[in-house]
């Protein structure tokens, strides 16, 4: 498949940055590069990681979504209420219901964007506010602290477990493993499935895709539905980590996730981006914010970084495109 | 046998009758030329064949099968591929994947099993004699190679008919010759073509039959061997148009723009010339000779590295397009469709957008009356085919969109007007209108540079002709001393040779 040297190059640079930053951070905090800290860090970033997979798909298809945090928030609230209603709830039911609910909200986005041919960013700004607003109206912003215990077991489960010298246990969380498995599935899907390739094709050129007979409605609806499904799942993962439903705890983090994906090489104009890139992007931002905390730099700065990263990545892409275009016009100058 | 048999096809867009009862056939293994003025319905006809538009009336048979429910997918399945002017490739995907995507979506697997089709794709590339790394991204290829990829893709879809919409506009003469020999070879293998072009010489060179359209109707279909250019023009326009060499030359005294020892790495080297008020200066050379690059430097798109640009004898610094416009230079780019139109906006807005300050009325508000008058004036002057200037620019035919861009720049009334390929994609009738506009403006003192490789066009319009080769200015001669043959020859020759 596409021997996309620019993206490969980008991934190598990101990987190197991750290593350098991790080494740098371990100079300030010698515990940083311990297995315990790394698995904790991964666990803390699992929600962003799951979001990033959906955002990657949406951006590659040439779309955009800022409503996924609202979808996660609303779904989370609804599912926890649902589980509190029932006596025999379990995590499988919770996940299933959340994914279903997320798909419905995602499909609403996709349908408006496709059938009314509207700019995705505008539509999802509107639906973010709408979904979130309805939740507030219905719940009056009430916080839920009494969470069914299976949520806690879910976030606490480990795939591999170690005992620390101090007696505590640590290891690779089930939820982190879930993120990795989804990433691998998405990787295979985007590279080798027909639908996956059509997402790249549509992102590369909508008109061309239409002309060779792609069904644009399928691709668009699928992408936003998948984003919704992943957002629903992320909502469940989030509540199982945080152990309470705070209506304002997820919305607001969407730009962070988008920044990670764009940093990973996804082009906001569509058609470009990889799972590995998005993964490295999430990782890099996670380490960065971790070391900012260590250096006692105010968390207010993290917004500044997010903004800068999005700006720099987008400009870097634009400059690259310009340079390529310029290199193509080249006149063989005659020798006198 | 007829591969395409279209009977009595009609298609309306709102009140516009784009096709009025069209009968059109293409035989198996022939190249059918399709010509006609801008907006006569050529693109609409082929989009109907390709299933993009559903006809409002008439019947369409492809490969002996009646098409009841047209869609792009069905047309491709029946063997019809269109190679649009924009090629409609996926720039972000590899050559291989672009070629194979059609068969891949056609098979009944959920996977994209590209390796299954790799062999076939390589075989097609080899058959076409194309030397491309199949794993390269399409966006990294030059346009001529992209076009070959588009043809390869059509063949990979097992197409029996390839429709080429103005395929030669971005190609050099050598690439055109290669393309034509490729088409002839494929034709021998039983593949049919529809070839749309405004270059009538090329139509006669490559086509077996020619269909001429006017105003949504077919005027006639004739064997190419029995036609000559002025007969086709006669059918298109109702009268023939003879381009004659310019006889009355103007050579103003005042130098408006001059360029001294201008160079830019990998673009052009040591170019000097002067342009006088009221003069029409031709700038020619093969594609890749540096002529377009020279113009982009003068207009500040990609400024020169060294040398001087002088306006009325004073040295100026042109580092940006803004600078150039400030000094009264206007540039109509060759690639007009991507560089100059706001498609969803109205025709009228597109024409006046660069010159709004000319239409201020009382209280410094825009006077829509003034705008309306100007727009009406340009629409009739350039014969832009529309029934309502408030409609979106995207509803116009390709050639009429080009005319809007030209109108926009002319409305600026610049001191120096540079036109790159002023009549690319424009029909013979409207060419006349553009030539007249150039001459009238020059007569009023505007200095004009016409960049073109259409030699009769240069001879008919210019007072003096410059030729570039390999980034250098090689020839400068008054039109009175030039003729077609000598110009053609000098384009191929490098300096000092
Ligand atoms: N989508 C559309 N909406 C409204 N009108 C349209 C549309 N497409 C084409 N038309 C109109 O139909 C007529 C035929 O246009 P068409 O594009 O077929 O011309 P053409 O022969 O291809 O011209 P050109 O040589 O300039 O490309 C024109 O009057 C055009 O304005
Ligand atoms: Mg057309």
PDB file of C-alpha atoms in Angstrom, chain A residues 1-4 192-194 197 200-201 204-205 208-214 271-272 324 328-336, chain B residues 76 84 86 88-90 92-93 97 104-105 107 109-112 114 135 139-140 153 266-268 288 290 469-472 494:
ATOM      1  CA  UNK A   1       0.000   0.000   0.000  1.00  0.00           C
ATOM      2  CA  UNK A   2       0.896   3.648  -0.098  1.00  0.00           C
ATOM      3  CA  UNK A   3       4.568   4.097   0.545  1.00  0.00           C
ATOM      4  CA  UNK A   4       3.870   7.365   2.253  1.00  0.00           C
ATOM      5  CA  UNK A 192      -7.086  -3.745   4.541  1.00  0.00           C
ATOM      6  CA  UNK A 193     -10.844  -3.387   4.494  1.00  0.00           C
ATOM      7  CA  UNK A 194     -12.768  -1.966   1.626  1.00  0.00           C
ATOM      8  CA  UNK A 197      -9.767   2.304   2.096  1.00  0.00           C
ATOM      9  CA  UNK A 200      -9.042   7.395   2.750  1.00  0.00           C
ATOM     10  CA  UNK A 201     -10.402   7.753  -0.767  1.00  0.00           C
ATOM     11  CA  UNK A 204      -8.583  12.419  -0.551  1.00  0.00           C
ATOM     12  CA  UNK A 205     -11.262  13.567  -2.971  1.00  0.00           C
ATOM     13  CA  UNK A 208     -13.472  11.419  -7.342  1.00  0.00           C
ATOM     14  CA  UNK A 209     -14.952   8.947  -4.882  1.00  0.00           C
ATOM     15  CA  UNK A 210     -18.451   9.740  -6.039  1.00  0.00           C
ATOM     16  CA  UNK A 211     -17.443   9.434  -9.662  1.00  0.00           C
ATOM     17  CA  UNK A 212     -16.030   5.962  -9.337  1.00  0.00           C
ATOM     18  CA  UNK A 213     -19.148   4.788  -7.617  1.00  0.00           C
ATOM     19  CA  UNK A 214     -18.441   4.973  -3.896  1.00  0.00           C
ATOM     20  CA  UNK A 271      -7.067  11.657   3.334  1.00  0.00           C
ATOM     21  CA  UNK A 272      -4.009  11.322   5.548  1.00  0.00           C
ATOM     22  CA  UNK A 324       6.012  19.858  -2.836  1.00  0.00           C
ATOM     23  CA  UNK A 328       7.170  20.019  -9.122  1.00  0.00           C
ATOM     24  CA  UNK A 329       7.716  23.138 -11.265  1.00  0.00           C
ATOM     25  CA  UNK A 330      11.273  22.848 -12.249  1.00  0.00           C
ATOM     26  CA  UNK A 331      12.748  24.027 -15.491  1.00  0.00           C
ATOM     27  CA  UNK A 332      15.775  22.329 -16.925  1.00  0.00           C
ATOM     28  CA  UNK A 333      17.944  25.372 -17.572  1.00  0.00           C
ATOM     29  CA  UNK A 334      19.870  25.235 -20.869  1.00  0.00           C
ATOM     30  CA  UNK A 335      23.618  25.586 -20.652  1.00  0.00           C
ATOM     31  CA  UNK A 336      24.843  28.550 -22.621  1.00  0.00           C
TER      32      UNK A 336
ATOM     33  CA  UNK B  76     -18.717   1.758 -15.007  1.00  0.00           C
ATOM     34  CA  UNK B  84     -12.491  14.196 -16.413  1.00  0.00           C
ATOM     35  CA  UNK B  86      -9.425  17.152 -13.241  1.00  0.00           C
ATOM     36  CA  UNK B  88     -10.622  12.538 -10.530  1.00  0.00           C
ATOM     37  CA  UNK B  89      -7.809  10.515  -9.022  1.00  0.00           C
ATOM     38  CA  UNK B  90      -7.061  10.154  -5.334  1.00  0.00           C
ATOM     39  CA  UNK B  92      -3.333  10.756  -1.329  1.00  0.00           C
ATOM     40  CA  UNK B  93      -3.294   7.140  -2.515  1.00  0.00           C
ATOM     41  CA  UNK B  97      -4.384   1.635  -5.357  1.00  0.00           C
ATOM     42  CA  UNK B 104     -11.776  -3.757  -5.593  1.00  0.00           C
ATOM     43  CA  UNK B 105     -15.080  -2.048  -4.878  1.00  0.00           C
ATOM     44  CA  UNK B 107     -15.769  -7.540  -6.044  1.00  0.00           C
ATOM     45  CA  UNK B 109     -15.330  -9.220  -0.474  1.00  0.00           C
ATOM     46  CA  UNK B 110     -15.307  -6.931   2.513  1.00  0.00           C
ATOM     47  CA  UNK B 111     -11.554  -6.699   2.278  1.00  0.00           C
ATOM     48  CA  UNK B 112      -9.486  -4.605  -0.041  1.00  0.00           C
ATOM     49  CA  UNK B 114      -5.045  -5.233  -3.426  1.00  0.00           C
ATOM     50  CA  UNK B 135       3.875   2.609  -4.907  1.00  0.00           C
ATOM     51  CA  UNK B 139       0.115  13.656  -5.909  1.00  0.00           C
ATOM     52  CA  UNK B 140       3.858  13.359  -6.461  1.00  0.00           C
ATOM     53  CA  UNK B 153      -7.510   2.914 -14.044  1.00  0.00           C
ATOM     54  CA  UNK B 266      15.500  26.115 -11.502  1.00  0.00           C
ATOM     55  CA  UNK B 267      13.027  28.441 -13.205  1.00  0.00           C
ATOM     56  CA  UNK B 268      14.689  30.805 -15.675  1.00  0.00           C
ATOM     57  CA  UNK B 288       8.537  23.598 -19.354  1.00  0.00           C
ATOM     58  CA  UNK B 290      10.067  28.680 -18.133  1.00  0.00           C
ATOM     59  CA  UNK B 469      13.683  27.550 -24.294  1.00  0.00           C
ATOM     60  CA  UNK B 470      15.157  25.867 -21.258  1.00  0.00           C
ATOM     61  CA  UNK B 471      14.614  28.879 -19.009  1.00  0.00           C
ATOM     62  CA  UNK B 472      16.295  31.339 -21.370  1.00  0.00           C
ATOM     63  CA  UNK B 494      18.057  26.124 -27.525  1.00  0.00           C
TER      64      UNK B 494
END
